[in-house]
PDB file of C-alpha atoms in Angstrom:
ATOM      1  CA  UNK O   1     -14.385   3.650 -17.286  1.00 44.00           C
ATOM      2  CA  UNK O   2     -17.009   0.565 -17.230  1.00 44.00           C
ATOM      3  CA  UNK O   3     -20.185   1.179 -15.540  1.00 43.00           C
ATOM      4  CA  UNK O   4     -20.675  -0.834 -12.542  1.00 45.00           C
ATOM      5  CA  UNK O   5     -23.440  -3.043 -13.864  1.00 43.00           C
ATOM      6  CA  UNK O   6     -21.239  -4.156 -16.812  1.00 45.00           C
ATOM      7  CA  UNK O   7     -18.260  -5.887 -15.054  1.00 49.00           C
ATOM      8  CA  UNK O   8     -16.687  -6.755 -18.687  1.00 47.00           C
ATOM      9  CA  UNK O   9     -15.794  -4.852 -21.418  1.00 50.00           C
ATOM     10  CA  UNK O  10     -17.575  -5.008 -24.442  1.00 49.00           C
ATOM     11  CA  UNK O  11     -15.191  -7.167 -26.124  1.00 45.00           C
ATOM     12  CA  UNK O  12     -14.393  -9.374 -23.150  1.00 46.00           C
ATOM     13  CA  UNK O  13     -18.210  -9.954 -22.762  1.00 42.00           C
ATOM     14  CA  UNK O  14     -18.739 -10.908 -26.121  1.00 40.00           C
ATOM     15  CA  UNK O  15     -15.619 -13.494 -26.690  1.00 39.00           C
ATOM     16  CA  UNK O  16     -17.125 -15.255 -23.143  1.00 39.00           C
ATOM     17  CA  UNK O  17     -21.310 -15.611 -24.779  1.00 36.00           C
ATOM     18  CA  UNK O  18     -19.266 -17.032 -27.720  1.00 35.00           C
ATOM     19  CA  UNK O  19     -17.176 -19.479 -26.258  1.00 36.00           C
ATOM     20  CA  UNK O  20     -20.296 -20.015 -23.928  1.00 38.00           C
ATOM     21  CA  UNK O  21     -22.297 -21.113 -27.129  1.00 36.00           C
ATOM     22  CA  UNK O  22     -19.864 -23.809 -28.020  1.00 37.00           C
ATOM     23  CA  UNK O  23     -20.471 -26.631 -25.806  1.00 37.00           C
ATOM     24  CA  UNK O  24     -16.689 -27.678 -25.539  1.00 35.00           C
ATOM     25  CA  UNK O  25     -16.119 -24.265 -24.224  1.00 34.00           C
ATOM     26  CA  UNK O  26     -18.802 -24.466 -21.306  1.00 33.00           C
ATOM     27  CA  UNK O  27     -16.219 -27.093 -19.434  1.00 34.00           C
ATOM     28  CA  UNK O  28     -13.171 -24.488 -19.793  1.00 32.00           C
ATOM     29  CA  UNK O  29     -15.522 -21.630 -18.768  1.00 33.00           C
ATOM     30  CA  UNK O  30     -16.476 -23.244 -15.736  1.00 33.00           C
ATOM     31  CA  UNK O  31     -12.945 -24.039 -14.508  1.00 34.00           C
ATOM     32  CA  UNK O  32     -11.662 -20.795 -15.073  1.00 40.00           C
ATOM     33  CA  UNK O  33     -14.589 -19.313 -12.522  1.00 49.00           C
ATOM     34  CA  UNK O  34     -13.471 -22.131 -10.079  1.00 34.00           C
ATOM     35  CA  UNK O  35      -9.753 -21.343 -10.589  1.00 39.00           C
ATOM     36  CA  UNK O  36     -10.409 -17.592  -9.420  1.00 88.00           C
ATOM     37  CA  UNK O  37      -9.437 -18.237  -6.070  1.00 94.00           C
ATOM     38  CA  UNK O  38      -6.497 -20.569  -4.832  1.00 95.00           C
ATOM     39  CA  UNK O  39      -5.729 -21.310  -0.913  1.00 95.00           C
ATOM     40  CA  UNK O  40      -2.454 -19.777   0.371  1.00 97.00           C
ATOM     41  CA  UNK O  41       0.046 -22.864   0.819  1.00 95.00           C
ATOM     42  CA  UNK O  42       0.502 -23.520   4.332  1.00 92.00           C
ATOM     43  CA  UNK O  43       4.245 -24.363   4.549  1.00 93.00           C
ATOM     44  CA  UNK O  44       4.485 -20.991   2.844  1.00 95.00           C
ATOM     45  CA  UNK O  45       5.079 -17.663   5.071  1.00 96.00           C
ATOM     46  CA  UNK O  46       3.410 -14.740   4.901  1.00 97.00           C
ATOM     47  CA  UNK O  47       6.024 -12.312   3.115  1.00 97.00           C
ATOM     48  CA  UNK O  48       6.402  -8.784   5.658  1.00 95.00           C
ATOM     49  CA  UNK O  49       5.273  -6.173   3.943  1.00 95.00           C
ATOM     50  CA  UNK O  50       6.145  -2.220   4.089  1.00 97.00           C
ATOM     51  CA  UNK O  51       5.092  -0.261   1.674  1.00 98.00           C
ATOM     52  CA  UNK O  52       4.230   3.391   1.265  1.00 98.00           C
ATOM     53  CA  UNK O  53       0.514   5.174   0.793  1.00 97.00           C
ATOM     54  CA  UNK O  54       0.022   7.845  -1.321  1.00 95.00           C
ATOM     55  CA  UNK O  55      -0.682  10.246   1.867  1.00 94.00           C
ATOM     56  CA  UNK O  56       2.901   9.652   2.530  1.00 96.00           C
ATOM     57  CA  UNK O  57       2.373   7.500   5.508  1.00 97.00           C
ATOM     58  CA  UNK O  58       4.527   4.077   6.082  1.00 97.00           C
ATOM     59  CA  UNK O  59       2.395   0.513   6.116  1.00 97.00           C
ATOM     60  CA  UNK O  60       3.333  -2.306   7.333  1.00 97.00           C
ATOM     61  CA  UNK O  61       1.305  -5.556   7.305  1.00 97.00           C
ATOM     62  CA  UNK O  62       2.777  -6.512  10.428  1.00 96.00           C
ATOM     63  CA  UNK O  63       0.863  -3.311  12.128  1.00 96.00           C
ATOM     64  CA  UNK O  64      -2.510  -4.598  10.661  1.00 95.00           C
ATOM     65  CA  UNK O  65      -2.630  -7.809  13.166  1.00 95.00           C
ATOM     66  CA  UNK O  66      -6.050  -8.103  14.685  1.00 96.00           C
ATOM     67  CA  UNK O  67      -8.199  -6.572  11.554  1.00 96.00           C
ATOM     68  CA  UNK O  68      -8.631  -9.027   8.184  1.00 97.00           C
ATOM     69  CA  UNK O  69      -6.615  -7.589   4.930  1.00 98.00           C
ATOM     70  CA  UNK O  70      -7.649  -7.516   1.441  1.00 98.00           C
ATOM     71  CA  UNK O  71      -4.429  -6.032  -0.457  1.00 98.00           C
ATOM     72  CA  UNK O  72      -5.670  -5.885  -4.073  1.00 98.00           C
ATOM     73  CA  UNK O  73      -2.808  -5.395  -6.652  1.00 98.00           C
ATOM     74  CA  UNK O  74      -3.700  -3.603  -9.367  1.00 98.00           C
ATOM     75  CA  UNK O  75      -2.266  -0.801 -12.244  1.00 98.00           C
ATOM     76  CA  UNK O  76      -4.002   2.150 -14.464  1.00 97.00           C
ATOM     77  CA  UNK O  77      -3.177   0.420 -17.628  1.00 97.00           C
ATOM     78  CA  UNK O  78      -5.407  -3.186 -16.266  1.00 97.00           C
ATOM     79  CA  UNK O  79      -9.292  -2.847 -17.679  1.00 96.00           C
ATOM     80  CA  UNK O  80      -9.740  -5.948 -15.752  1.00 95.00           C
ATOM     81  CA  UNK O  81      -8.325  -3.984 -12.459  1.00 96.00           C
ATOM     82  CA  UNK O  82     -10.152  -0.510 -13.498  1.00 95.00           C
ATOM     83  CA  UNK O  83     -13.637  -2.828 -13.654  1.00 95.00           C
ATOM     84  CA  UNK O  84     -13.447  -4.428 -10.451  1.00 95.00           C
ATOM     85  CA  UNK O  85     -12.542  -1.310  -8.038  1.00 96.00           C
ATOM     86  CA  UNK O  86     -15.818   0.017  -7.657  1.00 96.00           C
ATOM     87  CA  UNK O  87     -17.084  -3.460  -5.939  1.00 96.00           C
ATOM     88  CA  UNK O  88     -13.762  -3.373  -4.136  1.00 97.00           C
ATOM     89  CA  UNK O  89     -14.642   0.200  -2.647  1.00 97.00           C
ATOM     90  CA  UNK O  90     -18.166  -1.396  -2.018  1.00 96.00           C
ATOM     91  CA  UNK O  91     -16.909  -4.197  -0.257  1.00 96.00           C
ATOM     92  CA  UNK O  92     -14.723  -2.272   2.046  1.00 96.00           C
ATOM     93  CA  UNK O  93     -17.469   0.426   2.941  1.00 96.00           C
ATOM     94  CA  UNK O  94     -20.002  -3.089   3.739  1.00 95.00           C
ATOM     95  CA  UNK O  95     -17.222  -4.427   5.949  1.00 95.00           C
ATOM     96  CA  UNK O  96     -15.732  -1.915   7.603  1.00 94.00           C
ATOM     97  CA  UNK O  97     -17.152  -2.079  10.729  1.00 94.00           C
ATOM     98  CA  UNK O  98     -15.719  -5.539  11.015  1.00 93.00           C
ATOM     99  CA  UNK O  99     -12.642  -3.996  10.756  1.00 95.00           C
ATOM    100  CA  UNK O 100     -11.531  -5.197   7.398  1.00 97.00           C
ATOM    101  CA  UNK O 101      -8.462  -3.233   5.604  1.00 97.00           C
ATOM    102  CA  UNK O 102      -8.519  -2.924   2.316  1.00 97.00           C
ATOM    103  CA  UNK O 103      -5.622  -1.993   0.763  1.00 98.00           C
ATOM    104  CA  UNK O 104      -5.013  -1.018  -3.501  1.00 98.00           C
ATOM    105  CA  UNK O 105      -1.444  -2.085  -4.050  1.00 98.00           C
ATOM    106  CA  UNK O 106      -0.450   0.221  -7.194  1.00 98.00           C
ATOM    107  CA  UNK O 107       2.076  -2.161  -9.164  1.00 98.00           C
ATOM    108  CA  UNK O 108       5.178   0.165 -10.426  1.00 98.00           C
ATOM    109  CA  UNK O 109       3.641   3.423 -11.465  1.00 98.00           C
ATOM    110  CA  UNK O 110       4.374   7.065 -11.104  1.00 97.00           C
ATOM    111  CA  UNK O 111       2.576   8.766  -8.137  1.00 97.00           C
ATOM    112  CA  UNK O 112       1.376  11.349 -10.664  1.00 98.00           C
ATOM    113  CA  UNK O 113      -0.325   8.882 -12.826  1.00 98.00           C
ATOM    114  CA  UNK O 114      -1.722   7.005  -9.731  1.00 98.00           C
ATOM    115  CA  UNK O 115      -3.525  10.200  -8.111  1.00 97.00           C
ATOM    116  CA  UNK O 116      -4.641  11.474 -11.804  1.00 97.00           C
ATOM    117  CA  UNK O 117      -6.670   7.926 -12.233  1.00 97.00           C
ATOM    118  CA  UNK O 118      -8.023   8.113  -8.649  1.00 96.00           C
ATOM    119  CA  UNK O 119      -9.136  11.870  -9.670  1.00 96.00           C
ATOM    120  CA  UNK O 120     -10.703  11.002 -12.720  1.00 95.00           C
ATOM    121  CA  UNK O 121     -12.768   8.010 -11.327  1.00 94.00           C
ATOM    122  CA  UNK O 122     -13.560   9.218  -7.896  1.00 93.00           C
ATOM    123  CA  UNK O 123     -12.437   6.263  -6.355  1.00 92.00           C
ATOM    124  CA  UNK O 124     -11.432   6.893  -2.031  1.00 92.00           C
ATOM    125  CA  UNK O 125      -9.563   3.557  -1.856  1.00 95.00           C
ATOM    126  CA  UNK O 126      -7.017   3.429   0.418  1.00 96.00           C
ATOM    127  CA  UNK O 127      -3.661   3.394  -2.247  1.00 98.00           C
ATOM    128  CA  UNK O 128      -0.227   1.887  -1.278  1.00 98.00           C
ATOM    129  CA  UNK O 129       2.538   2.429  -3.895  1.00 98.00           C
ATOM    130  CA  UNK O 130       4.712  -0.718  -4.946  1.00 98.00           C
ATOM    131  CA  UNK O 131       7.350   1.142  -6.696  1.00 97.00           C
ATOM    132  CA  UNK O 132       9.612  -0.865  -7.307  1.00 97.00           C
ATOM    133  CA  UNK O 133       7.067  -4.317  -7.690  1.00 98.00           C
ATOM    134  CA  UNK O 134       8.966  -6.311  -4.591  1.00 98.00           C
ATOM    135  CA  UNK O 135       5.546  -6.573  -2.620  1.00 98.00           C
ATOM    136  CA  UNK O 136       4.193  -8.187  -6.035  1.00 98.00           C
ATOM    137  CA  UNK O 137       7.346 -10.486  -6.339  1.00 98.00           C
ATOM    138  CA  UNK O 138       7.371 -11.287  -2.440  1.00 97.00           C
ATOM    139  CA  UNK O 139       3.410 -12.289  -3.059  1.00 97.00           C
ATOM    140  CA  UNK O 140       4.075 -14.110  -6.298  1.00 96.00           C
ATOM    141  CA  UNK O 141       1.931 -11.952  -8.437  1.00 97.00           C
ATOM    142  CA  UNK O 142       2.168 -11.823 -11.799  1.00 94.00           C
ATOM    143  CA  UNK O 143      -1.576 -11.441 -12.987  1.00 94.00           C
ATOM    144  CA  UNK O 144      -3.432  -8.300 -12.290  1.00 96.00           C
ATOM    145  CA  UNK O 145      -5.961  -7.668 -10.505  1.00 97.00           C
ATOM    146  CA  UNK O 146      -4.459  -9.995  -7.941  1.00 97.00           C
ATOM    147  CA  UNK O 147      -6.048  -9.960  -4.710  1.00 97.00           C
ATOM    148  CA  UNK O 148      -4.406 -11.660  -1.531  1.00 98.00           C
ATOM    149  CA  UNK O 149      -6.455 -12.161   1.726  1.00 98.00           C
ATOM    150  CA  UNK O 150      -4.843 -11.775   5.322  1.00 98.00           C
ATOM    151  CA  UNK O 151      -6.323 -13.201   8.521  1.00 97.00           C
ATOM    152  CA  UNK O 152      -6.768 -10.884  11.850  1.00 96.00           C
ATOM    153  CA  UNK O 153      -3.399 -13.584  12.826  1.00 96.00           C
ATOM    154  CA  UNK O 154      -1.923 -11.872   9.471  1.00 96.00           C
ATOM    155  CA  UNK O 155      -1.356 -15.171   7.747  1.00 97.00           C
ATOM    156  CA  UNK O 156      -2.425 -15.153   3.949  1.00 98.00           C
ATOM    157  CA  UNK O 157      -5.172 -17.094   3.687  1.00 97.00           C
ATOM    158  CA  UNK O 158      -6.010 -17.447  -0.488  1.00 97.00           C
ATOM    159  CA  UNK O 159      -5.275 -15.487  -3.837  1.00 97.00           C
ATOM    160  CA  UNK O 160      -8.316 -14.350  -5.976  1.00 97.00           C
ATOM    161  CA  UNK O 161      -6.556 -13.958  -9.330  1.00 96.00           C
ATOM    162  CA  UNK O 162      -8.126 -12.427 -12.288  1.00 95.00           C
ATOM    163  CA  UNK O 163     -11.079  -9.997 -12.251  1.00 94.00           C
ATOM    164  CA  UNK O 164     -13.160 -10.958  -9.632  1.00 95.00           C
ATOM    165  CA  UNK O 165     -16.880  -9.623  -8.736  1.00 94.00           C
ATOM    166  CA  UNK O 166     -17.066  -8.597  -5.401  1.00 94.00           C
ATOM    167  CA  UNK O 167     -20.261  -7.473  -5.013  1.00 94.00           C
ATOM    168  CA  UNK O 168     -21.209 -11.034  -5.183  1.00 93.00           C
ATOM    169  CA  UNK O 169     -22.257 -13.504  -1.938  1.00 93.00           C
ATOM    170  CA  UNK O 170     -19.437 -16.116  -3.085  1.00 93.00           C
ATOM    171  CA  UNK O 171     -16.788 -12.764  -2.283  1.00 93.00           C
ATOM    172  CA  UNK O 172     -19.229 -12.124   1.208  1.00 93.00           C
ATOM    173  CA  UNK O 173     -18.641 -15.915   1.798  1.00 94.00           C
ATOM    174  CA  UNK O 174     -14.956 -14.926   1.321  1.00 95.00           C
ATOM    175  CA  UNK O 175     -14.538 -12.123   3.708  1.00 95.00           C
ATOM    176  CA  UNK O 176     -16.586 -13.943   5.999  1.00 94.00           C
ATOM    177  CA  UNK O 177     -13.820 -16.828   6.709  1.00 93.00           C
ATOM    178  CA  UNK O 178     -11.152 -13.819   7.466  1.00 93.00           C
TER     179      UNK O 178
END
């Protein structure tokens, strides 16, 4: 697992300081950190949401009205999703007083697999179970990590897709407006 002060992987980091040094690439670079986030579109409803945790207890999204919602959607097999969790735990321990939920939806995987990885990391995030992806499809996610943000009215607010850091003030800035 990546440390928490290296949010890339080795690889990853050293493909973005070369396309950094090429000054075509600095343009492309900078849109893609803009292009993290993208506002919910209003004429578009918030899909209802039930899904199960892995403590065997029903969720609905409905039942979360009055307390902001992060549902992250992530798998085992996304490096990308693996990297960003422990800011994502962070996060949710900095704002839970404020009530905030925040929810790791686990995108089609065995229970088995799902509890192993949360073992072997020692992450305590909350875990919902997308079994058979129709949370994903009713969100319209189709890159992972994918994190959707719910108001206390429960109306999706944005998307943050991609591998995001959270520890940052731009994702405090973020959690603020929920």
């Amino acid at each position: 697992m990546p440390s928490q002060s290296a949010p890339f992987s080795p690889g990853r980091r050293r493909c973005l300081l070369a396309a950094a040094c090429l000054p075509w690439a600095r343009p492309v670079l900078a849109a893609n950190d803009a292009a993290a986030r993208k506002d919910w579109p209003r004429q578009r409803a918030t899909p209802a949401v039930e899904l199960v945790g892995l403590d065997g207890q029903p969720w609905r999204l409905a039942g979360a009205r009055g307390a902001p919602v992060l549902l992250n959607f992530w798998a085992t097999w996304c490096e990308p999703c693996r990297a960003e969790m422990p800011a994502l735990q962070q996060l949710a321990r900095e704002h839970r007083e404020a009530g905030l939920q925040l929810l790791a939806v686990n995108y089609k995987e065995p229970e088995a697999r799902v509890r192993r990885f949360l073992e072997q990391t020692g992450l305590a995030l909350p875990v919902l179970l997308d079994r058979e992806g129709a949370a994903a499809k009713s969100f319209g996610v189709r890159i992972f990590p994918s994190t959707i943000a719910i108001d206390r009215r429960g109306q999706a607010k944005f998307v943050v897709t991609g591998e995001f850091d959270w520890a940052s003030a731009q994702a405090a800035r973020w959690v603020a407006e929920l």
